[in-house]
XYZ file of N, CA and C in Angstrom:
414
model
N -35.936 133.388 137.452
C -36.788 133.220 138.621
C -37.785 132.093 138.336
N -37.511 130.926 139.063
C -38.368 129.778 138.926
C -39.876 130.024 139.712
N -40.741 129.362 139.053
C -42.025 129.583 139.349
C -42.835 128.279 139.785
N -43.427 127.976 140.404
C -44.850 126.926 140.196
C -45.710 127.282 139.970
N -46.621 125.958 139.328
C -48.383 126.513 139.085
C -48.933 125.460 139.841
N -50.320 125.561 140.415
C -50.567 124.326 141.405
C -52.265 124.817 140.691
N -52.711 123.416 140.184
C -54.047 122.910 140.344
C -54.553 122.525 141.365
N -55.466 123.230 142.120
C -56.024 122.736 143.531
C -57.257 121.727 143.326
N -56.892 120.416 144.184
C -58.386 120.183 143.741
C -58.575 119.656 145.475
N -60.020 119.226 145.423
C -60.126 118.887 147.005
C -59.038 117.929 147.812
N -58.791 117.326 146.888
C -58.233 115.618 147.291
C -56.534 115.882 146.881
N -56.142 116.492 145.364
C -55.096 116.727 145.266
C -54.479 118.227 144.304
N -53.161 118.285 144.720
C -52.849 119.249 143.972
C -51.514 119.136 142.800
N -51.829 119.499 141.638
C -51.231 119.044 141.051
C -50.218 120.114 140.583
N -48.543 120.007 140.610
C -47.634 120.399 140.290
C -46.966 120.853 139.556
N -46.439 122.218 138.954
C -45.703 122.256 137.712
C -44.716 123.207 137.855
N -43.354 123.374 137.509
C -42.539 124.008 137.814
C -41.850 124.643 136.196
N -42.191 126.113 136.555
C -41.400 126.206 134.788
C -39.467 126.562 134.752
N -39.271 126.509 134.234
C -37.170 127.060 133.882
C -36.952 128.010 134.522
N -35.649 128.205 134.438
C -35.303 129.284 135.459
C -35.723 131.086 134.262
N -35.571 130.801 133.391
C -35.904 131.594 132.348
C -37.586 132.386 132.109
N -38.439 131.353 133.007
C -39.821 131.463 133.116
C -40.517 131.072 131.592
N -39.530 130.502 131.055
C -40.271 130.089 129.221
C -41.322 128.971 129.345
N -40.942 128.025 129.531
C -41.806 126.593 129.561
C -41.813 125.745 131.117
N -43.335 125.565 130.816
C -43.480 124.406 132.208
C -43.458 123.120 132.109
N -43.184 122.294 132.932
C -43.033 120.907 132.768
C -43.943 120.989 134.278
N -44.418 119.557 134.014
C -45.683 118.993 135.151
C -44.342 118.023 135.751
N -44.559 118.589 137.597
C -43.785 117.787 138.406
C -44.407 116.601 139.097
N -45.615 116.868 139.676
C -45.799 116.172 140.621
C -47.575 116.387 140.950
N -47.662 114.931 142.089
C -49.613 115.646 142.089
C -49.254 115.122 143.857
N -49.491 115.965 144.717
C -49.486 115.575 145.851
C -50.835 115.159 146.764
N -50.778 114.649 147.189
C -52.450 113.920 147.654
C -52.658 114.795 149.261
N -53.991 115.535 149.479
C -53.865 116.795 150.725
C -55.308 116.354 150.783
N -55.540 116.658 151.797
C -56.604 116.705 152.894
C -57.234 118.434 152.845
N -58.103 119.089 151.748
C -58.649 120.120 151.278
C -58.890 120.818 152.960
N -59.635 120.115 153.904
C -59.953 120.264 155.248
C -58.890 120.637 156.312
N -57.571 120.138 155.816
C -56.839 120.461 156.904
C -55.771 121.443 155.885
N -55.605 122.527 155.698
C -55.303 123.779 154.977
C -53.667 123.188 154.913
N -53.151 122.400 155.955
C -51.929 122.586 156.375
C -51.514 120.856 155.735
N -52.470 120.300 155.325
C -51.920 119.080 155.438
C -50.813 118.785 153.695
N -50.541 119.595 153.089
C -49.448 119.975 151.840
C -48.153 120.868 151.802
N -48.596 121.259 153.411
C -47.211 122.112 153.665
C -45.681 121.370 153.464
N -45.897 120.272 153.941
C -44.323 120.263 154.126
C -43.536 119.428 152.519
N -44.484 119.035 151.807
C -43.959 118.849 150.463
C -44.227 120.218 149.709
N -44.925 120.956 149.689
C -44.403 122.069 149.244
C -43.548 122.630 149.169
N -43.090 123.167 150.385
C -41.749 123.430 151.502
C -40.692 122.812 150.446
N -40.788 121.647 150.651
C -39.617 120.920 150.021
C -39.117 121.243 147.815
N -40.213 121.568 147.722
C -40.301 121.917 146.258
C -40.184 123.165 146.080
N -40.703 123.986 146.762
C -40.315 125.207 147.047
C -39.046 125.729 147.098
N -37.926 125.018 147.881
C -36.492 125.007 148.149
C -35.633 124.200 147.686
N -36.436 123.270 146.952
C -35.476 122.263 146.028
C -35.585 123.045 144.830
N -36.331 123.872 143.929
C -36.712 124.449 143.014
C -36.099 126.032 142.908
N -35.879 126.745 144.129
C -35.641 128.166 144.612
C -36.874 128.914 143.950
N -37.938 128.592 144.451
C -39.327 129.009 143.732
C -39.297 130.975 144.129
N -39.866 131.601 143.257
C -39.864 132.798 143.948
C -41.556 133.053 143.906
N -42.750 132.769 143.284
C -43.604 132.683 142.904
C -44.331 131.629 142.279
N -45.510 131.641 142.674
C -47.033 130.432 143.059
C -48.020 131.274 142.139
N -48.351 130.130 141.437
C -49.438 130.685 140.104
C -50.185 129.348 140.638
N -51.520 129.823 141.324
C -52.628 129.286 141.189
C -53.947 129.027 140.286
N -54.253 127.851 140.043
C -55.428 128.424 138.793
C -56.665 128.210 139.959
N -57.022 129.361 139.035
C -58.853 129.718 139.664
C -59.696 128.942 138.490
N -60.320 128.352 139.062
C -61.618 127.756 138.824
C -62.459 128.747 138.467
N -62.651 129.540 137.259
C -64.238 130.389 137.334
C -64.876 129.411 136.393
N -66.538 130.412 136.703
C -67.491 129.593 135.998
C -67.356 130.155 134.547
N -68.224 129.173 133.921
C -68.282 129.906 132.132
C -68.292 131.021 132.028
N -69.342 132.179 132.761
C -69.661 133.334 132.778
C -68.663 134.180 133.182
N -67.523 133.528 134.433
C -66.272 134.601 134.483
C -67.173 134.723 136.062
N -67.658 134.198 136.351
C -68.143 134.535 138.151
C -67.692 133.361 138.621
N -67.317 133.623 140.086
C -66.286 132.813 141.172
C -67.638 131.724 141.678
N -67.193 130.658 141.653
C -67.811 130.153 142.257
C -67.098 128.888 143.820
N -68.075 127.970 144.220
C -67.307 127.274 145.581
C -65.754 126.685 145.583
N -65.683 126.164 144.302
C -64.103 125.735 144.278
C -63.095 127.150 143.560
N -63.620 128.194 143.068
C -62.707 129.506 142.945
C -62.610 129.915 144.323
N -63.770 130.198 145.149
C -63.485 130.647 146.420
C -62.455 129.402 147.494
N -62.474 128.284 147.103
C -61.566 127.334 147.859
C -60.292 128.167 147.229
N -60.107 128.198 146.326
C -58.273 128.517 145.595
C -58.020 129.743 146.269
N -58.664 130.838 145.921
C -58.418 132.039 146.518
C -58.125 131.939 148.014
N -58.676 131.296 149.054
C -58.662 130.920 150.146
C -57.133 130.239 150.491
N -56.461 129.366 149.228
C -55.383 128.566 149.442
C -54.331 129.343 148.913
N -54.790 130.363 148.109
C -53.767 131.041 147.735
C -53.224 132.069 148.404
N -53.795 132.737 148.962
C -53.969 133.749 150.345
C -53.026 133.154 151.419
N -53.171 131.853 151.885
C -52.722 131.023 152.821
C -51.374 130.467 152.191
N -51.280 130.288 150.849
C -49.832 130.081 150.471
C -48.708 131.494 150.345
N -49.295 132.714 149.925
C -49.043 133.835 150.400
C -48.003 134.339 151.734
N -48.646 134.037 152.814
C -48.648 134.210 153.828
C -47.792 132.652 154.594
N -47.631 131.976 154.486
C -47.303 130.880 154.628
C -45.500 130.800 154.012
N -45.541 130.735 152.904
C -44.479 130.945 152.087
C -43.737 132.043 152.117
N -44.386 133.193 152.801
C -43.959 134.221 152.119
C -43.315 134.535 150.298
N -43.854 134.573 149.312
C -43.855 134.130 148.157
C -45.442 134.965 147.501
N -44.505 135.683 146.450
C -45.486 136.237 145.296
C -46.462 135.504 144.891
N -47.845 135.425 145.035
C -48.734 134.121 144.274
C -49.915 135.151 143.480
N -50.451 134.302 142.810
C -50.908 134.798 141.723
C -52.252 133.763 140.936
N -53.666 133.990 141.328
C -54.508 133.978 140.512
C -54.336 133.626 139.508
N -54.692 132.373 138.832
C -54.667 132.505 137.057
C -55.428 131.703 136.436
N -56.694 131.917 135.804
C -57.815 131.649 135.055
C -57.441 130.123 134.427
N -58.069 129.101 135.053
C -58.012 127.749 134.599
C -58.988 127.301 134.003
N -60.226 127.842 133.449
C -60.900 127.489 132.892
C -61.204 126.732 131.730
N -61.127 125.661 131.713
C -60.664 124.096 130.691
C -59.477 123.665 130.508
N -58.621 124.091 131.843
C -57.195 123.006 131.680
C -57.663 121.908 131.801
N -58.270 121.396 132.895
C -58.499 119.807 133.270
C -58.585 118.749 131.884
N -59.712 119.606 130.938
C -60.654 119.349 129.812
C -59.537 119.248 128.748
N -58.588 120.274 128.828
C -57.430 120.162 127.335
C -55.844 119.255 128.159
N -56.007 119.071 129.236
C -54.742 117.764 129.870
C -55.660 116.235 129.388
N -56.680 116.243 129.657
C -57.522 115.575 129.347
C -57.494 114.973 128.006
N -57.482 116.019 126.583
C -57.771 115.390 125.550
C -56.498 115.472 125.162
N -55.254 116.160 125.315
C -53.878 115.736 125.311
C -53.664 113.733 125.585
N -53.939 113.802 126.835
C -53.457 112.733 127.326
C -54.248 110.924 126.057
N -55.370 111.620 126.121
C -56.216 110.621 125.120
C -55.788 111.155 123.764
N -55.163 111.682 123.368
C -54.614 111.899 121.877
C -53.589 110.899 122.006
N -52.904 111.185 122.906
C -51.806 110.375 123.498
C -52.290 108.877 123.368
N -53.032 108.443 122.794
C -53.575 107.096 123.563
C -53.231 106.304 124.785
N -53.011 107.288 126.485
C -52.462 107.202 127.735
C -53.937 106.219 127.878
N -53.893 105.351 128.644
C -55.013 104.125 129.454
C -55.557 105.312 130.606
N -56.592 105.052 130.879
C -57.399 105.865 131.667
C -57.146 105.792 133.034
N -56.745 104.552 133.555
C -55.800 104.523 134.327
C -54.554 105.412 134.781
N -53.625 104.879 133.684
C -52.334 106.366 133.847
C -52.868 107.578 133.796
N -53.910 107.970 132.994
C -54.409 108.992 132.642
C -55.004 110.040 133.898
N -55.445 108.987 135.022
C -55.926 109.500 136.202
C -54.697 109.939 137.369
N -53.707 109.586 136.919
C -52.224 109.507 137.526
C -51.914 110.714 137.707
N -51.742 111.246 136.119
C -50.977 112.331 135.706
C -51.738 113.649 135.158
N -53.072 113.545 135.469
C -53.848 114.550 134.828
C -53.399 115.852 135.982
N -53.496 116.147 136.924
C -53.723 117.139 137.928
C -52.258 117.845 137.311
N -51.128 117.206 137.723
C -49.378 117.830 137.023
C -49.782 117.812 135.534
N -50.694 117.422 134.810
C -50.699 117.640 133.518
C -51.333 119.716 133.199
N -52.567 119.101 134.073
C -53.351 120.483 134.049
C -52.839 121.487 134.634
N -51.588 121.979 135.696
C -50.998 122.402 136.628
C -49.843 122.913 135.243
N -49.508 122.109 134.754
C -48.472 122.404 133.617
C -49.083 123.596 132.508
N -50.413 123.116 132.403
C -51.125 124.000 131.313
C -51.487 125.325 131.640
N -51.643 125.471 133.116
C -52.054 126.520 133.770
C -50.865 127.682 134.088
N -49.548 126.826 134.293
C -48.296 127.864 134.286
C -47.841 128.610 133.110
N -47.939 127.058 131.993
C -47.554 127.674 130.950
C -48.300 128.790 130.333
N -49.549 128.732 129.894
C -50.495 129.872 129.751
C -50.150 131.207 130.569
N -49.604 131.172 131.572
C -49.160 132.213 132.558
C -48.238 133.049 131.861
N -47.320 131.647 131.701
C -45.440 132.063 131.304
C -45.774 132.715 129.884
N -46.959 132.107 129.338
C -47.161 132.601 127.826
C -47.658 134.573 127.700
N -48.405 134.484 128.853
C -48.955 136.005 128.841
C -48.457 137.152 129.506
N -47.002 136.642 130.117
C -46.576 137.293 130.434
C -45.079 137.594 130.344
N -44.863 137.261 128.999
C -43.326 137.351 128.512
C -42.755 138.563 128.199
């Protein structure tokens, strides 16, 4: 049962699809959405969704240090609810707290130009967020 993980951010969301096995994720894609218009990522979803045979959506939540929700956790929860219902599709909450920060120092270990680096971070962090998933729940 293939899965995605989606990093939400205002501007974009970034992509990761793990094996059919649910072992490892690979970062697909970062799609560029309009946070304001709820609907404006539907139809490339859609398409990844059914190019993939996705059965389940692992969202990462944004909490704060302390483990309390704050404006961009309450945006995810909000998108995840709506991908829910939308998809019809299992989705699932999942604690992102310093993916951005460890795609981040991956990519600069990497010696990636800050440039590319801004490319591929969102499917980088989206990757980190499934896998951690796929990891805790084997």
């Amino acid at each position: 049962m293939k899965k995605i993980g989606l990093d939400v951010g205002q501007k974009t969301i970034g992509v990761a699809v793990s094996d059919a096995f649910g072992w490892t994720a690979q970062g697909l894609t970062t799609i560029k959405w309009d946070e304001n218009d709820i609907h404006s990522a539907d139809d490339e979803l859609a398409a990844i969704i059914n190019e993939y045979e996705v059965k389940e959506v692992v969202v990462g939540l944004p909490k704060n240090m302390n483990g309390s929700i704050g404006e961009r956790g309450e945006a995810c929860q909000r998108y995840a609810s709506y991908l829910e219902q939308k998809f019809e599709l299992k989705t699932v909450l999942w604690d992102e707290r310093l993916t951005t920060m460890a795609a981040e120092r991956i990519l600069i270990e990497a010696d990636m130009s800050r440039k590319k680096r801004k490319k591929i971070i969102d499917k980088m962090a989206a990757a980190i967020i499934l896998q951690s998933y796929l990891d805790a729940n084997k």
